[in-house]
Coordinates of N, CA and C in Angstrom, one line a residue:
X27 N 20.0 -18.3 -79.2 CA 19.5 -18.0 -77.8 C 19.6 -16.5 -77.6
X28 N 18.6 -15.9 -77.0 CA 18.8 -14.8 -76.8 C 19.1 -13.7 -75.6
X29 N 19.2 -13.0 -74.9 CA 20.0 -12.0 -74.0 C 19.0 -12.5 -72.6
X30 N 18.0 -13.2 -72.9 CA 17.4 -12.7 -71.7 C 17.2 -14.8 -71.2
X31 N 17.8 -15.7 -72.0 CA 17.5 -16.8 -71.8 C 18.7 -17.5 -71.3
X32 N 19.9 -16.8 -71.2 CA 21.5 -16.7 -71.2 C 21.7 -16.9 -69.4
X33 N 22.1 -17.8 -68.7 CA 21.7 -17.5 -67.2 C 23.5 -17.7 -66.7
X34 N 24.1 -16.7 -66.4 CA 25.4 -16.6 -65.6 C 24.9 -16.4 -63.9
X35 N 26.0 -16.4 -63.8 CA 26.2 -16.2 -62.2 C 26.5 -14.8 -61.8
X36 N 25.6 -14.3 -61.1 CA 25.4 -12.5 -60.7 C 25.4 -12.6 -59.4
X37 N 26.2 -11.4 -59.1 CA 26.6 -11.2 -57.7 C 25.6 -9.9 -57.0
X38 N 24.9 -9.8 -56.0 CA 23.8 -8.6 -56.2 C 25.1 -7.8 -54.7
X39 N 25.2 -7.0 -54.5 CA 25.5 -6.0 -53.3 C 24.4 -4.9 -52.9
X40 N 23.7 -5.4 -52.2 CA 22.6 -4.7 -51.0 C 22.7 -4.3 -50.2
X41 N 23.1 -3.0 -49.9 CA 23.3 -1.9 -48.7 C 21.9 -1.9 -47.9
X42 N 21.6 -2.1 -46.6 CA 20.2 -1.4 -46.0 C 20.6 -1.1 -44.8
X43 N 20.1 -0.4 -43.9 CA 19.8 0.0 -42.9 C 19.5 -0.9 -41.9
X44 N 20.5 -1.1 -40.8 CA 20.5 -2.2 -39.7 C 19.3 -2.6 -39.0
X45 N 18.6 -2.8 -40.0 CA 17.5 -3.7 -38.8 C 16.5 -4.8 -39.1
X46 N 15.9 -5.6 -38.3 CA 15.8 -6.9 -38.1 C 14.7 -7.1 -39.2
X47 N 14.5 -8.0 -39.7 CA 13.4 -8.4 -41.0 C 14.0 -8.1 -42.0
X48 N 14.9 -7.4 -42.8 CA 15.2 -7.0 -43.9 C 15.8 -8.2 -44.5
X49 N 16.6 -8.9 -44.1 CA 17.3 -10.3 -44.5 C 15.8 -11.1 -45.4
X50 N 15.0 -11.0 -44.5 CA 13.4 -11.7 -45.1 C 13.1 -11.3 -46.6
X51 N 12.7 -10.0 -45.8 CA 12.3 -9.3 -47.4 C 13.3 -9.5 -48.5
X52 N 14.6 -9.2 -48.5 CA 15.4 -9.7 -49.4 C 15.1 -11.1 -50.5
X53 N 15.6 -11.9 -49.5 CA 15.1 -13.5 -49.8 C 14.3 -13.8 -50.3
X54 N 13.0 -13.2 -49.7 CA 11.8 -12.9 -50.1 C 11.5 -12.5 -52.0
X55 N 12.4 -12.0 -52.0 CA 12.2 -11.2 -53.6 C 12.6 -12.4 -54.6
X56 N 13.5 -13.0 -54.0 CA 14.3 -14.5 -54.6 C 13.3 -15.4 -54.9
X57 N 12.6 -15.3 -54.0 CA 11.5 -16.8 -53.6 C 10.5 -16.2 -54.6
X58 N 9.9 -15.5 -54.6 CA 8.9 -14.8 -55.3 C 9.5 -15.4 -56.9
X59 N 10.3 -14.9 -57.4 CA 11.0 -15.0 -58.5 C 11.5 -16.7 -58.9
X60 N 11.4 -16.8 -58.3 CA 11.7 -18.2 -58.4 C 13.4 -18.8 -58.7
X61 N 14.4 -17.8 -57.9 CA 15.7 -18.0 -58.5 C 16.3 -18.1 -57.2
X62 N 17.0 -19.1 -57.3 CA 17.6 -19.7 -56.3 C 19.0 -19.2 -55.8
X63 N 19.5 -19.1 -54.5 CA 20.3 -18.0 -53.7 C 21.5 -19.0 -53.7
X64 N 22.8 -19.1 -54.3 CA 23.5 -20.1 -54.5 C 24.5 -19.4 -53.0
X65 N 24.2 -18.2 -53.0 CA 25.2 -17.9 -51.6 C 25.3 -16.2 -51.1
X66 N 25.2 -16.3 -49.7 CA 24.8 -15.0 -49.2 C 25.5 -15.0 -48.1
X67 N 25.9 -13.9 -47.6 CA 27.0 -12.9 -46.7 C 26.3 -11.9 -46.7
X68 N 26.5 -11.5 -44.9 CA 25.9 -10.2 -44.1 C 26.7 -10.2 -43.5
X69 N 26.7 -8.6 -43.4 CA 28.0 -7.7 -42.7 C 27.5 -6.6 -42.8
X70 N 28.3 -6.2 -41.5 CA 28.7 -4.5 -41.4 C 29.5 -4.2 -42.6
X71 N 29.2 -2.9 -43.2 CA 29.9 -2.4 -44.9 C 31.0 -0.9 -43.6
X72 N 31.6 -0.3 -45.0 CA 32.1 0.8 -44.7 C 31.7 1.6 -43.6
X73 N 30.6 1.7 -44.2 CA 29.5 2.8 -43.8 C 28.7 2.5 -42.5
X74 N 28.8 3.5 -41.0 CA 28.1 3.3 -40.0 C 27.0 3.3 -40.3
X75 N 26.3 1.9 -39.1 CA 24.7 1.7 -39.4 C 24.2 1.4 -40.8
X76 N 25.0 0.7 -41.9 CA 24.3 0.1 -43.0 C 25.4 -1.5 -43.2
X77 N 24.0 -2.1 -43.6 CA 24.8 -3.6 -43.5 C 25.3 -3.7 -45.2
X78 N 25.9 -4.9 -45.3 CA 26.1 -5.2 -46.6 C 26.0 -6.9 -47.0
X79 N 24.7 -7.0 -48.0 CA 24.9 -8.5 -48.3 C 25.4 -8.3 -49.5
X80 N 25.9 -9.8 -49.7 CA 26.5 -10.2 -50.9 C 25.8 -11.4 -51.4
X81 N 25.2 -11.2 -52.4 CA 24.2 -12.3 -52.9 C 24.5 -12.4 -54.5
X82 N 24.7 -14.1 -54.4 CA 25.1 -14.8 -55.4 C 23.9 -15.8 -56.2
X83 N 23.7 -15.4 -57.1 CA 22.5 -16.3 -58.1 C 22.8 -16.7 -59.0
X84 N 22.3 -17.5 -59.8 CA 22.4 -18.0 -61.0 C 21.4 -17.7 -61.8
X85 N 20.8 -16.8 -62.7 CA 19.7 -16.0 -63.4 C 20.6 -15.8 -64.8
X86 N 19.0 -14.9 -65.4 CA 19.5 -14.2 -67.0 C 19.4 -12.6 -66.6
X87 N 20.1 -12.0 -67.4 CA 20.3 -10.5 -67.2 C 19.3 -10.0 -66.8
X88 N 17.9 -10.2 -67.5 CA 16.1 -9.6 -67.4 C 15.9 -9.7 -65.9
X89 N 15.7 -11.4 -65.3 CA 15.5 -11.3 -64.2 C 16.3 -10.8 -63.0
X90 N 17.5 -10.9 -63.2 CA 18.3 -10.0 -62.0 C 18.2 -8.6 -62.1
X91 N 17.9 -8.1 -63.2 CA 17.4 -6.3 -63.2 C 16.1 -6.1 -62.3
X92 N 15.0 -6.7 -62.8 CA 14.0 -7.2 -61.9 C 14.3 -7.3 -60.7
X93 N 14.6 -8.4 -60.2 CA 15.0 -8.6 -58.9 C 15.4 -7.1 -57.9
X94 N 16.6 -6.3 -58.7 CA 17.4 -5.3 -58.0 C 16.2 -4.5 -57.7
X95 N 15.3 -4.3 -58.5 CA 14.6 -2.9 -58.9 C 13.9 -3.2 -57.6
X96 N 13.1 -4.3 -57.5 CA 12.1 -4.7 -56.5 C 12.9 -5.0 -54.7
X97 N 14.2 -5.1 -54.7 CA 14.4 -5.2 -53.4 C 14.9 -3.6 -53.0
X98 N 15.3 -2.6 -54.1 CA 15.7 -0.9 -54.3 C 14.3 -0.9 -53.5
X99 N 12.9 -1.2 -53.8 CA 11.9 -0.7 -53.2 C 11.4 -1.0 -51.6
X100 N 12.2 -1.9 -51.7 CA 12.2 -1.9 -49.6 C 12.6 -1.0 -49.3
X101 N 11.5 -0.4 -47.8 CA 11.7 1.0 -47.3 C 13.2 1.2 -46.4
X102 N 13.6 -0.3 -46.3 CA 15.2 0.0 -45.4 C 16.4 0.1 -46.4
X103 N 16.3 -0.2 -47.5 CA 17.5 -0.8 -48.6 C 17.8 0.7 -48.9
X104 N 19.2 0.5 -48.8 CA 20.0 2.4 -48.8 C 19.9 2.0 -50.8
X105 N 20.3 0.8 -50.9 CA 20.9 0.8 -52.7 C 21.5 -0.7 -53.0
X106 N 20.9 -1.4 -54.3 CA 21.5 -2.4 -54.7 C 22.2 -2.7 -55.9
X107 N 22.7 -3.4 -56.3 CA 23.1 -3.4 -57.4 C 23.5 -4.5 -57.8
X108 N 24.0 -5.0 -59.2 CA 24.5 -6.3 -59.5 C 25.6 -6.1 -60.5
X109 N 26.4 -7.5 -60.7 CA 27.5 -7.6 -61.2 C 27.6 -8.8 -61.6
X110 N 28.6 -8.4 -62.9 CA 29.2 -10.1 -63.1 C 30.8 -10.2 -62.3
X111 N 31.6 -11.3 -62.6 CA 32.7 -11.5 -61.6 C 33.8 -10.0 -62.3
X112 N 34.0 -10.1 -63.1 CA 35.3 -9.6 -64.0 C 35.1 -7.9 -63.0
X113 N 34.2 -7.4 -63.2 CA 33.4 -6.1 -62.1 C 34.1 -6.3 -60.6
X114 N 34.5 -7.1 -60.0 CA 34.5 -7.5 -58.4 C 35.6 -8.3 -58.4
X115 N 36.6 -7.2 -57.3 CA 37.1 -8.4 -56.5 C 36.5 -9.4 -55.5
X116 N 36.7 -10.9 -55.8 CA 35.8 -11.9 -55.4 C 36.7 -12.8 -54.1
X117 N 36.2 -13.4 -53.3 CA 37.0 -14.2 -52.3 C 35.9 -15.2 -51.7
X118 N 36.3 -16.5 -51.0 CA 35.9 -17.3 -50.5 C 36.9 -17.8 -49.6
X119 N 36.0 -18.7 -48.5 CA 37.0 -19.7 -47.5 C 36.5 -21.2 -47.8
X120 N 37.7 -21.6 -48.1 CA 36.8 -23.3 -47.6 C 37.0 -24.4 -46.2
X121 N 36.8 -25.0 -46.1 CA 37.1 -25.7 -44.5 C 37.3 -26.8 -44.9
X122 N 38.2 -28.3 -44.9 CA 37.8 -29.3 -45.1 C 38.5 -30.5 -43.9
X123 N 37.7 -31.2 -43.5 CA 38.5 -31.9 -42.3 C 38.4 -33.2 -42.9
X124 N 39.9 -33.6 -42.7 CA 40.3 -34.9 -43.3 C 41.0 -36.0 -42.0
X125 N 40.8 -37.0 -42.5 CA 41.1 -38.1 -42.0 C 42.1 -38.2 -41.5
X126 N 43.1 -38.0 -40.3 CA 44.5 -38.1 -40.1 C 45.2 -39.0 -40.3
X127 N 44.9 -40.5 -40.3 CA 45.0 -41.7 -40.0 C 45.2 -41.8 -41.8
X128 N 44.7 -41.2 -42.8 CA 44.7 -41.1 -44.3 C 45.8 -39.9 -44.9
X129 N 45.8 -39.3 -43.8 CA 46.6 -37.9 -44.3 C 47.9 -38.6 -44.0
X130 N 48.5 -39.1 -43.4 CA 49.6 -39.9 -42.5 C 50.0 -40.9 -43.5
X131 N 49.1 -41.4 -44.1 CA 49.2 -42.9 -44.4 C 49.5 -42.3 -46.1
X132 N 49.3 -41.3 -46.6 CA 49.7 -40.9 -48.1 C 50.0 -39.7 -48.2
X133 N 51.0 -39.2 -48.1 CA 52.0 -37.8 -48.5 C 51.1 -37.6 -49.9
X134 N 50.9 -37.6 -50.5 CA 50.1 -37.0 -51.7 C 49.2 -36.1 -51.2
X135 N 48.6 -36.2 -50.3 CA 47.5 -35.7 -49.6 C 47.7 -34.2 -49.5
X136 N 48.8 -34.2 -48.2 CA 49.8 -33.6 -48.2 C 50.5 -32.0 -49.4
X137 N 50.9 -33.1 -50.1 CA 51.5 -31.9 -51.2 C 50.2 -31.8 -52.0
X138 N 49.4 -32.5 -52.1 CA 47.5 -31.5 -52.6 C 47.7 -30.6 -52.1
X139 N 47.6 -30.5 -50.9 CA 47.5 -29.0 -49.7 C 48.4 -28.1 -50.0
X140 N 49.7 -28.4 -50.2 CA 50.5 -27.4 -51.0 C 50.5 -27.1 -52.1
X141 N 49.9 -28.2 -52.9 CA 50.0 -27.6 -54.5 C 48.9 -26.8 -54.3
X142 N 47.3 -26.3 -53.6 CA 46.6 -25.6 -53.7 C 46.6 -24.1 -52.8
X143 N 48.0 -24.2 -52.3 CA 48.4 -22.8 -51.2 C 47.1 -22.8 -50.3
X144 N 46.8 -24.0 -49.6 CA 46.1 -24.1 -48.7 C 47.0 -24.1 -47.4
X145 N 46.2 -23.9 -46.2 CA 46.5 -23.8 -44.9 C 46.7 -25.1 -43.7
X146 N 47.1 -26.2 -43.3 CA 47.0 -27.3 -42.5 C 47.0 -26.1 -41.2
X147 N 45.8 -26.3 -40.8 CA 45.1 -25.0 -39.5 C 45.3 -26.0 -38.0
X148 N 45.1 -27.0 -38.1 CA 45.0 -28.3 -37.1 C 45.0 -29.6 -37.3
X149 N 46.2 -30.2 -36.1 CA 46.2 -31.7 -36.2 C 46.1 -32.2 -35.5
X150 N 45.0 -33.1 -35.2 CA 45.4 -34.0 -34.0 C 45.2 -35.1 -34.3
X151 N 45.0 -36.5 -33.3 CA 45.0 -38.3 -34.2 C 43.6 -38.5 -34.6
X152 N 42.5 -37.5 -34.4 CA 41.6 -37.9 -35.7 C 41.0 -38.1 -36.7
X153 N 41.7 -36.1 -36.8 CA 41.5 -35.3 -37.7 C 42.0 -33.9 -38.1
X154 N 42.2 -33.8 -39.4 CA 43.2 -32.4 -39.7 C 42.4 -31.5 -40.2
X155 N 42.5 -30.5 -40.4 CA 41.4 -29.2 -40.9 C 42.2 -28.3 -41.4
X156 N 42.0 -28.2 -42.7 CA 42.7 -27.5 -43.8 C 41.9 -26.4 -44.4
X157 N 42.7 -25.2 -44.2 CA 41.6 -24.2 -44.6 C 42.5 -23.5 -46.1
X158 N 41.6 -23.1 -46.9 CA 41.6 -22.5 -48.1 C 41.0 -21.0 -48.6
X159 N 41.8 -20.0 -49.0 CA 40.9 -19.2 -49.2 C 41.4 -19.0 -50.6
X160 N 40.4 -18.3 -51.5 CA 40.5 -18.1 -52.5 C 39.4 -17.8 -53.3
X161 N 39.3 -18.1 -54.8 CA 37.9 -17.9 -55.6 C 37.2 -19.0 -55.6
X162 N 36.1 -19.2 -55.9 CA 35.2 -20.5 -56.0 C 35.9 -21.7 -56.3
X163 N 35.9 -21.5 -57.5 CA 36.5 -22.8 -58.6 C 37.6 -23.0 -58.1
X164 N 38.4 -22.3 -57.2 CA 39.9 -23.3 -56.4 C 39.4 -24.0 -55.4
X165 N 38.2 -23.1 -54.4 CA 38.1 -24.2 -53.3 C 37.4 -25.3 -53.5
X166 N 36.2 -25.3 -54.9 CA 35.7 -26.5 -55.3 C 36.9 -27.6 -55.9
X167 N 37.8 -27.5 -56.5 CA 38.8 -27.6 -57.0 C 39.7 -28.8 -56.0
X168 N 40.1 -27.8 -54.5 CA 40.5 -28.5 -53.9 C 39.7 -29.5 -52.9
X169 N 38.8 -29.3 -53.1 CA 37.5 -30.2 -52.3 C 37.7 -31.5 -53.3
X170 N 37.6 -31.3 -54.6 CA 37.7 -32.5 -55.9 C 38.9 -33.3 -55.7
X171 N 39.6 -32.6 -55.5 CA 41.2 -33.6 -55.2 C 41.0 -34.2 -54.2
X172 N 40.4 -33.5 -53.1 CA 40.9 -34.1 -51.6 C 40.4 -35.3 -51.5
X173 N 38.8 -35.1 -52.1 CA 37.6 -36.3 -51.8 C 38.3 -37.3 -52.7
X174 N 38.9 -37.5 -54.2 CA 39.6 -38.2 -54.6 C 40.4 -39.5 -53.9
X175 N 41.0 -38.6 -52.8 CA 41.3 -39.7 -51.9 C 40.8 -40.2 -50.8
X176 N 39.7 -40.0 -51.0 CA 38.5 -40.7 -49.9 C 39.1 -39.9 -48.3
X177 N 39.9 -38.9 -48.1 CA 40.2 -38.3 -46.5 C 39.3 -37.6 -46.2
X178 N 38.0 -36.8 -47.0 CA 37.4 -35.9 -46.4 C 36.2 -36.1 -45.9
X179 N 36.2 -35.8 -44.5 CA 35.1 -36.4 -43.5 C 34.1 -35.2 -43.5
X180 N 34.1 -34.2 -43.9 CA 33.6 -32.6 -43.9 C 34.1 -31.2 -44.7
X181 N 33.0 -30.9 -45.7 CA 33.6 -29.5 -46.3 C 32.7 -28.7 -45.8
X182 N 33.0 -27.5 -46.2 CA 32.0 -26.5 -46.2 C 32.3 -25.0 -46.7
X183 N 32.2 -24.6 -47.5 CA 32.3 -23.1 -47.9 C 32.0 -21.8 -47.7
X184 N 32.6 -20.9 -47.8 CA 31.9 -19.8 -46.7 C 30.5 -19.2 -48.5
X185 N 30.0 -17.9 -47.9 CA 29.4 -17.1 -48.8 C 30.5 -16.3 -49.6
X186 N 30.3 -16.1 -50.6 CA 31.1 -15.1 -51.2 C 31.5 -13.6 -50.7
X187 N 32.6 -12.9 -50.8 CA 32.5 -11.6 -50.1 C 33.4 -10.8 -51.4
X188 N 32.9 -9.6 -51.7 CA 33.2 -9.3 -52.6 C 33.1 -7.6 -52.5
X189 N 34.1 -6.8 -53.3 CA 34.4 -5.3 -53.1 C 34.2 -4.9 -54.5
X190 N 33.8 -4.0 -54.7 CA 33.8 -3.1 -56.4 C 35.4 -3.4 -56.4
X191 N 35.7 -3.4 -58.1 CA 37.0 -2.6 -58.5 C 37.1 -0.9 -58.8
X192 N 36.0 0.0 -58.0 CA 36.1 1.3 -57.7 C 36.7 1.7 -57.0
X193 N 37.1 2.9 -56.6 CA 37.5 3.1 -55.3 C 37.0 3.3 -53.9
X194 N 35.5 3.9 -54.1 CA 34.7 3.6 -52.7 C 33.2 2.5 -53.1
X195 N 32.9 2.3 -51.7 CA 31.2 1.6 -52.3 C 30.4 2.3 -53.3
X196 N 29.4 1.4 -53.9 CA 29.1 2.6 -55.0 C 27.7 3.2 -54.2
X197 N 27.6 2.7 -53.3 CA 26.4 3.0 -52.0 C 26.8 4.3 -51.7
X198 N 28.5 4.9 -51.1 CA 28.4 5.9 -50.8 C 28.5 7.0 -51.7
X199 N 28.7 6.6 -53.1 CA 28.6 7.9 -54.2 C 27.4 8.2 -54.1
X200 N 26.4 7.5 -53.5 CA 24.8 7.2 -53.6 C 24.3 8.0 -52.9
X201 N 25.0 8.0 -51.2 CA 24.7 8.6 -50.1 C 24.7 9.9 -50.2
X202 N 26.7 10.4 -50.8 CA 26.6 11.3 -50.9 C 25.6 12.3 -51.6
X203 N 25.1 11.8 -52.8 CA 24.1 12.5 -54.1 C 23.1 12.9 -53.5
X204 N 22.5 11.9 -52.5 CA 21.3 12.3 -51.6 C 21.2 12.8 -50.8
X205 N 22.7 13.4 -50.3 CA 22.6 14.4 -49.0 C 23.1 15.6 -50.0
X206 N 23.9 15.8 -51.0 CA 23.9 17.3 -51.5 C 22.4 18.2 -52.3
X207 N 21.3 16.6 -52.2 CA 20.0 17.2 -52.8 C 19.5 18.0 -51.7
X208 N 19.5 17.5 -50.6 CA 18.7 18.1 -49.4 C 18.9 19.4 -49.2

């Protein structure tokens, strides 16, 4: 098999310029491509007046270069880039609301929630809501256990949010280059 048939999970980080339609055109580039957006996060970044997504795919190395090059060419995108995990500190939340009446009735439940350094956020006689933060594969992980015991009435996972292991954005080493050209 060769380099370009190989499909991991890439993380893209897209700086642009705060304004309305860009989110489209992004997505846009996805859809075109035919690669599906396993998970996306928008935010305000560091930097005043530029947003920051965090976009998660599942592709081969060829087409996520592709991909970056063609959304770099939107007239709002300050700078993108991609990564694998080992590159990025990575984080997630999970949410999962469970059965009270099940959580009550089996302590196992219970010490799940502690054995996965999860949070019991709220209780009342319906339902409890346990939040998780961590990397993927823990909150899928504890989603696996929970549903095991038939308690969970609702999950849901946030988007990924993720920082270089550099010391600033690599957007603003970017910024800066382009303002000492001027």
């Amino acid at each position: 098999m060769n380099k370009e048939e190989i499909k991991k999970l890439y993380t893209l980080l897209v700086y642009s310029e705060n304004v309305a339609g860009i989110l489209n055109q992004v997505t846009a580039v996805f859809t075109r491509r035919q690669v599906n957006i396993e998970s996306l996060n928008v935010s305000a970044s560091s930097i005043p007046n530029v947003h920051k997504y965090t976009i998660t795919a599942w592709s081969n190395e060829d087409q996520i270069q592709k991909i970056v090059r063609q959304i770099e060419k939107k007239i709002d995108v300050v700078k993108a880039n991609y990564f694998t995990d080992d590159q990025l500190f990575i984080r997630e939340s999970g949410l999962y609301k469970l059965a009270t009446e099940k959580v009550l009735e089996n302590a196992e439940i219970s010490r799940t929630v502690r054995r996965f350094e999860a949070q019991i956020i709220e209780v009342n006689p319906t339902y409890t809501i346990v939040m998780k933060h961590g990397i993927t594969e823990d909150i899928i992980s504890l989603y696996r256990a929970l549903d095991a015991f038939g308690c969970v009435l609702q999950y849901t996972r946030s988007g990924r949010i993720a920082v270089t292991r550099g010391m600033q954005e690599q957007v603003s080493e970017f910024l800066e280059q382009r303002e000492s050209e001027r």
